[in-house]
């Protein structure tokens, strides 16, 4: 009943058409659009098609931020788009997108599409009917009008269309007003839209953190109750979405937002473990803080680094277990790393290509302890020294490694040859050291830096 009423209201809005705002109402100038996106929209318009810059780019420009990428939406079909651009190709099977290239740049061009009519009943059967194996909506799979294309998007600020020819913003759902009020508001009935695609709950937390917006109370209300629906989303899609959040440059706020919405459990198995343990939490926050700072300074941050952070304590626990089984130190380390990565992969399906870097970050932590003889010099030429040292700095910040050690490595890297020679510590009997550590009680051992590598 309520649903029908809402659909009716939405229908009316559709009939009324979009608000079309001229330049002085939104301030987005044509020159602010990426030249490759302009080339695409200009070409499409010349051929008589509708062509808009859409989604995140319009939102970000409206907010005075720099867009991450420029997407274009049009009423031309994938084949028609493909024919207009020599350097383009169609990707995707279920719903085709065209990638248009200009030099190294890439623009995603999508044909307007509509959501299929809303499902009448609620309950478990419906979701499986509309959700494909990768958790994306099958119902998204039909071409539609620009109005329909706007209505199938998630939040009002994500449903703005910019026409570069006329420098107009087309706003069908009040996105411009919401951007001014800094409100993240779901288009349509929030509970219905979250049920259609539960990942939108994570997106709500991500955008609220990234844009520093409030989630509109009506949008927020159903999340607590529906959070459990994330369990049916394939692990690979959850992983991708969480990496977007953790590598957004606003991860600290994003994780806080997840907790506030009751979404932090069951999204990433390792996040559960971390958020339930105060000492791990401290490390996580140091890691997120550091990564946010790096990204905002335009430095790189990789999923592998983030995974190494998230799984660090699991690896340490596993390492203690392997040591307890009497394995040689080196084998204990390698078996522990493999065990932890394989266990997580079963839960999360993250790509194997990250394993190499994760293992390097972990195994170098022990090698940082060796500060005499030729060993520290050998580390200097390690291709991943910088990332591994960043990891050590995060450990030091959260009390998991000695600050003195982390600082020593900062200085050692900057020093010249003579200074380095002076910095070296006197050689120690490594056998004796190892025996001493072996006798240490497990509780004490885990609270200190491990001797690994
Ligand atoms: P970012 O700058 O973080 O990439 P974005 O708004 O571009 O933000 P994307 O995930 O790249 O976000 O998606 C592009 C657009 O596609 C969104 O702005 C939104 O309109 C639409 N969209 C993406 N995912 C969904 C979804 N799950 N449900 C509805 N609309 C979606
Ligand atoms: Mg985007």
mmCIF file with all atom_site columns, N, CA and C in Angstrom, residues 65 182 184 202-215 245 248-258 292 296:
data_model
loop_
_atom_site.group_PDB
_atom_site.id
_atom_site.type_symbol
_atom_site.label_atom_id
_atom_site.label_alt_id
_atom_site.label_comp_id
_atom_site.label_asym_id
_atom_site.label_entity_id
_atom_site.label_seq_id
_atom_site.pdbx_PDB_ins_code
_atom_site.Cartn_x
_atom_site.Cartn_y
_atom_site.Cartn_z
_atom_site.occupancy
_atom_site.B_iso_or_equiv
_atom_site.pdbx_formal_charge
_atom_site.auth_seq_id
_atom_site.auth_comp_id
_atom_site.auth_asym_id
_atom_site.auth_atom_id
_atom_site.pdbx_PDB_model_num
ATOM 1  N N  . UNK A 1 65  ? 34.712 19.875 -5.450 1.00 0.00 ? 65  UNK A N  1
ATOM 2  C CA . UNK A 1 65  ? 35.754 18.867 -5.317 1.00 0.00 ? 65  UNK A CA 1
ATOM 3  C C  . UNK A 1 65  ? 36.236 18.418 -6.684 1.00 0.00 ? 65  UNK A C  1
ATOM 4  N N  . UNK A 1 182 ? 23.961 19.304 2.336  1.00 0.00 ? 182 UNK A N  1
ATOM 5  C CA . UNK A 1 182 ? 24.852 18.203 2.712  1.00 0.00 ? 182 UNK A CA 1
ATOM 6  C C  . UNK A 1 182 ? 24.063 17.018 3.254  1.00 0.00 ? 182 UNK A C  1
ATOM 7  N N  . UNK A 1 184 ? 22.561 13.175 2.381  1.00 0.00 ? 184 UNK A N  1
ATOM 8  C CA . UNK A 1 184 ? 22.557 12.012 1.504  1.00 0.00 ? 184 UNK A CA 1
ATOM 9  C C  . UNK A 1 184 ? 21.177 11.371 1.601  1.00 0.00 ? 184 UNK A C  1
ATOM 10 N N  . UNK A 1 202 ? 26.228 0.074  2.328  1.00 0.00 ? 202 UNK A N  1
ATOM 11 C CA . UNK A 1 202 ? 27.658 0.383  2.451  1.00 0.00 ? 202 UNK A CA 1
ATOM 12 C C  . UNK A 1 202 ? 28.000 1.652  1.695  1.00 0.00 ? 202 UNK A C  1
ATOM 13 N N  . UNK A 1 203 ? 27.350 1.821  0.549  1.00 0.00 ? 203 UNK A N  1
ATOM 14 C CA . UNK A 1 203 ? 27.583 3.039  -0.233 1.00 0.00 ? 203 UNK A CA 1
ATOM 15 C C  . UNK A 1 203 ? 27.132 4.270  0.552  1.00 0.00 ? 203 UNK A C  1
ATOM 16 N N  . UNK A 1 204 ? 26.032 4.136  1.290  1.00 0.00 ? 204 UNK A N  1
ATOM 17 C CA . UNK A 1 204 ? 25.561 5.260  2.102  1.00 0.00 ? 204 UNK A CA 1
ATOM 18 C C  . UNK A 1 204 ? 26.648 5.659  3.106  1.00 0.00 ? 204 UNK A C  1
ATOM 19 N N  . UNK A 1 205 ? 27.203 4.679  3.778  1.00 0.00 ? 205 UNK A N  1
ATOM 20 C CA . UNK A 1 205 ? 28.253 4.970  4.765  1.00 0.00 ? 205 UNK A CA 1
ATOM 21 C C  . UNK A 1 205 ? 29.475 5.578  4.069  1.00 0.00 ? 205 UNK A C  1
ATOM 22 N N  . UNK A 1 206 ? 29.829 5.031  2.908  1.00 0.00 ? 206 UNK A N  1
ATOM 23 C CA . UNK A 1 206 ? 31.002 5.527  2.194  1.00 0.00 ? 206 UNK A CA 1
ATOM 24 C C  . UNK A 1 206 ? 30.821 6.973  1.743  1.00 0.00 ? 206 UNK A C  1
ATOM 25 N N  . UNK A 1 207 ? 29.677 7.280  1.131  1.00 0.00 ? 207 UNK A N  1
ATOM 26 C CA . UNK A 1 207 ? 29.475 8.651  0.640  1.00 0.00 ? 207 UNK A CA 1
ATOM 27 C C  . UNK A 1 207 ? 29.329 9.639  1.790  1.00 0.00 ? 207 UNK A C  1
ATOM 28 N N  . UNK A 1 208 ? 28.641 9.231  2.867  1.00 0.00 ? 208 UNK A N  1
ATOM 29 C CA . UNK A 1 208 ? 28.502 10.135 4.015  1.00 0.00 ? 208 UNK A CA 1
ATOM 30 C C  . UNK A 1 208 ? 29.888 10.515 4.530  1.00 0.00 ? 208 UNK A C  1
ATOM 31 N N  . UNK A 1 209 ? 30.783 9.523  4.612  1.00 0.00 ? 209 UNK A N  1
ATOM 32 C CA . UNK A 1 209 ? 32.134 9.793  5.114  1.00 0.00 ? 209 UNK A CA 1
ATOM 33 C C  . UNK A 1 209 ? 32.928 10.637 4.123  1.00 0.00 ? 209 UNK A C  1
ATOM 34 N N  . UNK A 1 210 ? 32.863 10.260 2.853  1.00 0.00 ? 210 UNK A N  1
ATOM 35 C CA . UNK A 1 210 ? 33.662 10.923 1.843  1.00 0.00 ? 210 UNK A CA 1
ATOM 36 C C  . UNK A 1 210 ? 33.218 12.379 1.630  1.00 0.00 ? 210 UNK A C  1
ATOM 37 N N  . UNK A 1 211 ? 31.911 12.591 1.605  1.00 0.00 ? 211 UNK A N  1
ATOM 38 C CA . UNK A 1 211 ? 31.394 13.926 1.296  1.00 0.00 ? 211 UNK A CA 1
ATOM 39 C C  . UNK A 1 211 ? 31.169 14.763 2.552  1.00 0.00 ? 211 UNK A C  1
ATOM 40 N N  . UNK A 1 212 ? 31.295 14.120 3.721  1.00 0.00 ? 212 UNK A N  1
ATOM 41 C CA . UNK A 1 212 ? 30.973 14.775 4.986  1.00 0.00 ? 212 UNK A CA 1
ATOM 42 C C  . UNK A 1 212 ? 29.506 15.223 4.991  1.00 0.00 ? 212 UNK A C  1
ATOM 43 N N  . UNK A 1 213 ? 28.628 14.299 4.619  1.00 0.00 ? 213 UNK A N  1
ATOM 44 C CA . UNK A 1 213 ? 27.183 14.536 4.568  1.00 0.00 ? 213 UNK A CA 1
ATOM 45 C C  . UNK A 1 213 ? 26.498 13.841 5.742  1.00 0.00 ? 213 UNK A C  1
ATOM 46 N N  . UNK A 1 214 ? 25.297 14.315 6.071  1.00 0.00 ? 214 UNK A N  1
ATOM 47 C CA . UNK A 1 214 ? 24.437 13.569 6.983  1.00 0.00 ? 214 UNK A CA 1
ATOM 48 C C  . UNK A 1 214 ? 23.599 12.619 6.153  1.00 0.00 ? 214 UNK A C  1
ATOM 49 N N  . UNK A 1 215 ? 23.359 11.429 6.699  1.00 0.00 ? 215 UNK A N  1
ATOM 50 C CA . UNK A 1 215 ? 22.411 10.544 6.032  1.00 0.00 ? 215 UNK A CA 1
ATOM 51 C C  . UNK A 1 215 ? 21.022 10.976 6.484  1.00 0.00 ? 215 UNK A C  1
ATOM 52 N N  . UNK A 1 245 ? 35.901 1.934  0.157  1.00 0.00 ? 245 UNK A N  1
ATOM 53 C CA . UNK A 1 245 ? 35.754 2.724  1.389  1.00 0.00 ? 245 UNK A CA 1
ATOM 54 C C  . UNK A 1 245 ? 37.114 2.914  2.075  1.00 0.00 ? 245 UNK A C  1
ATOM 55 N N  . UNK A 1 248 ? 39.489 5.352  0.177  1.00 0.00 ? 248 UNK A N  1
ATOM 56 C CA . UNK A 1 248 ? 38.819 6.563  -0.315 1.00 0.00 ? 248 UNK A CA 1
ATOM 57 C C  . UNK A 1 248 ? 39.509 7.838  0.145  1.00 0.00 ? 248 UNK A C  1
ATOM 58 N N  . UNK A 1 249 ? 40.452 7.703  1.072  1.00 0.00 ? 249 UNK A N  1
ATOM 59 C CA . UNK A 1 249 ? 41.039 8.901  1.678  1.00 0.00 ? 249 UNK A CA 1
ATOM 60 C C  . UNK A 1 249 ? 40.221 9.374  2.877  1.00 0.00 ? 249 UNK A C  1
ATOM 61 N N  . UNK A 1 250 ? 39.117 8.676  3.142  1.00 0.00 ? 250 UNK A N  1
ATOM 62 C CA . UNK A 1 250 ? 38.268 9.023  4.294  1.00 0.00 ? 250 UNK A CA 1
ATOM 63 C C  . UNK A 1 250 ? 37.891 7.755  5.043  1.00 0.00 ? 250 UNK A C  1
ATOM 64 N N  . UNK A 1 251 ? 38.852 6.866  5.164  1.00 0.00 ? 251 UNK A N  1
ATOM 65 C CA . UNK A 1 251 ? 38.556 5.549  5.732  1.00 0.00 ? 251 UNK A CA 1
ATOM 66 C C  . UNK A 1 251 ? 38.279 5.615  7.228  1.00 0.00 ? 251 UNK A C  1
ATOM 67 N N  . UNK A 1 252 ? 38.978 6.505  7.923  1.00 0.00 ? 252 UNK A N  1
ATOM 68 C CA . UNK A 1 252 ? 38.767 6.571  9.369  1.00 0.00 ? 252 UNK A CA 1
ATOM 69 C C  . UNK A 1 252 ? 37.310 6.932  9.657  1.00 0.00 ? 252 UNK A C  1
ATOM 70 N N  . UNK A 1 253 ? 36.849 7.981  8.966  1.00 0.00 ? 253 UNK A N  1
ATOM 71 C CA . UNK A 1 253 ? 35.470 8.396  9.145  1.00 0.00 ? 253 UNK A CA 1
ATOM 72 C C  . UNK A 1 253 ? 34.511 7.329  8.599  1.00 0.00 ? 253 UNK A C  1
ATOM 73 N N  . UNK A 1 254 ? 34.902 6.670  7.528  1.00 0.00 ? 254 UNK A N  1
ATOM 74 C CA . UNK A 1 254 ? 34.059 5.650  6.913  1.00 0.00 ? 254 UNK A CA 1
ATOM 75 C C  . UNK A 1 254 ? 33.803 4.477  7.844  1.00 0.00 ? 254 UNK A C  1
ATOM 76 N N  . UNK A 1 255 ? 34.849 4.017  8.514  1.00 0.00 ? 255 UNK A N  1
ATOM 77 C CA . UNK A 1 255 ? 34.677 2.889  9.440  1.00 0.00 ? 255 UNK A CA 1
ATOM 78 C C  . UNK A 1 255 ? 33.832 3.321  10.639 1.00 0.00 ? 255 UNK A C  1
ATOM 79 N N  . UNK A 1 256 ? 34.033 4.565  11.076 1.00 0.00 ? 256 UNK A N  1
ATOM 80 C CA . UNK A 1 256 ? 33.189 5.101  12.158 1.00 0.00 ? 256 UNK A CA 1
ATOM 81 C C  . UNK A 1 256 ? 31.717 5.094  11.726 1.00 0.00 ? 256 UNK A C  1
ATOM 82 N N  . UNK A 1 257 ? 31.509 5.509  10.483 1.00 0.00 ? 257 UNK A N  1
ATOM 83 C CA . UNK A 1 257 ? 30.151 5.560  9.941  1.00 0.00 ? 257 UNK A CA 1
ATOM 84 C C  . UNK A 1 257 ? 29.548 4.152  9.863  1.00 0.00 ? 257 UNK A C  1
ATOM 85 N N  . UNK A 1 258 ? 30.343 3.181  9.449  1.00 0.00 ? 258 UNK A N  1
ATOM 86 C CA . UNK A 1 258 ? 29.863 1.799  9.408  1.00 0.00 ? 258 UNK A CA 1
ATOM 87 C C  . UNK A 1 258 ? 29.399 1.354  10.786 1.00 0.00 ? 258 UNK A C  1
ATOM 88 N N  . UNK A 1 292 ? 44.778 7.375  4.948  1.00 0.00 ? 292 UNK A N  1
ATOM 89 C CA . UNK A 1 292 ? 44.007 8.567  4.549  1.00 0.00 ? 292 UNK A CA 1
ATOM 90 C C  . UNK A 1 292 ? 44.944 9.722  4.215  1.00 0.00 ? 292 UNK A C  1
ATOM 91 N N  . UNK A 1 296 ? 45.357 11.498 0.562  1.00 0.00 ? 296 UNK A N  1
ATOM 92 C CA . UNK A 1 296 ? 45.021 12.916 0.385  1.00 0.00 ? 296 UNK A CA 1
ATOM 93 C C  . UNK A 1 296 ? 46.215 13.732 -0.090 1.00 0.00 ? 296 UNK A C  1
#
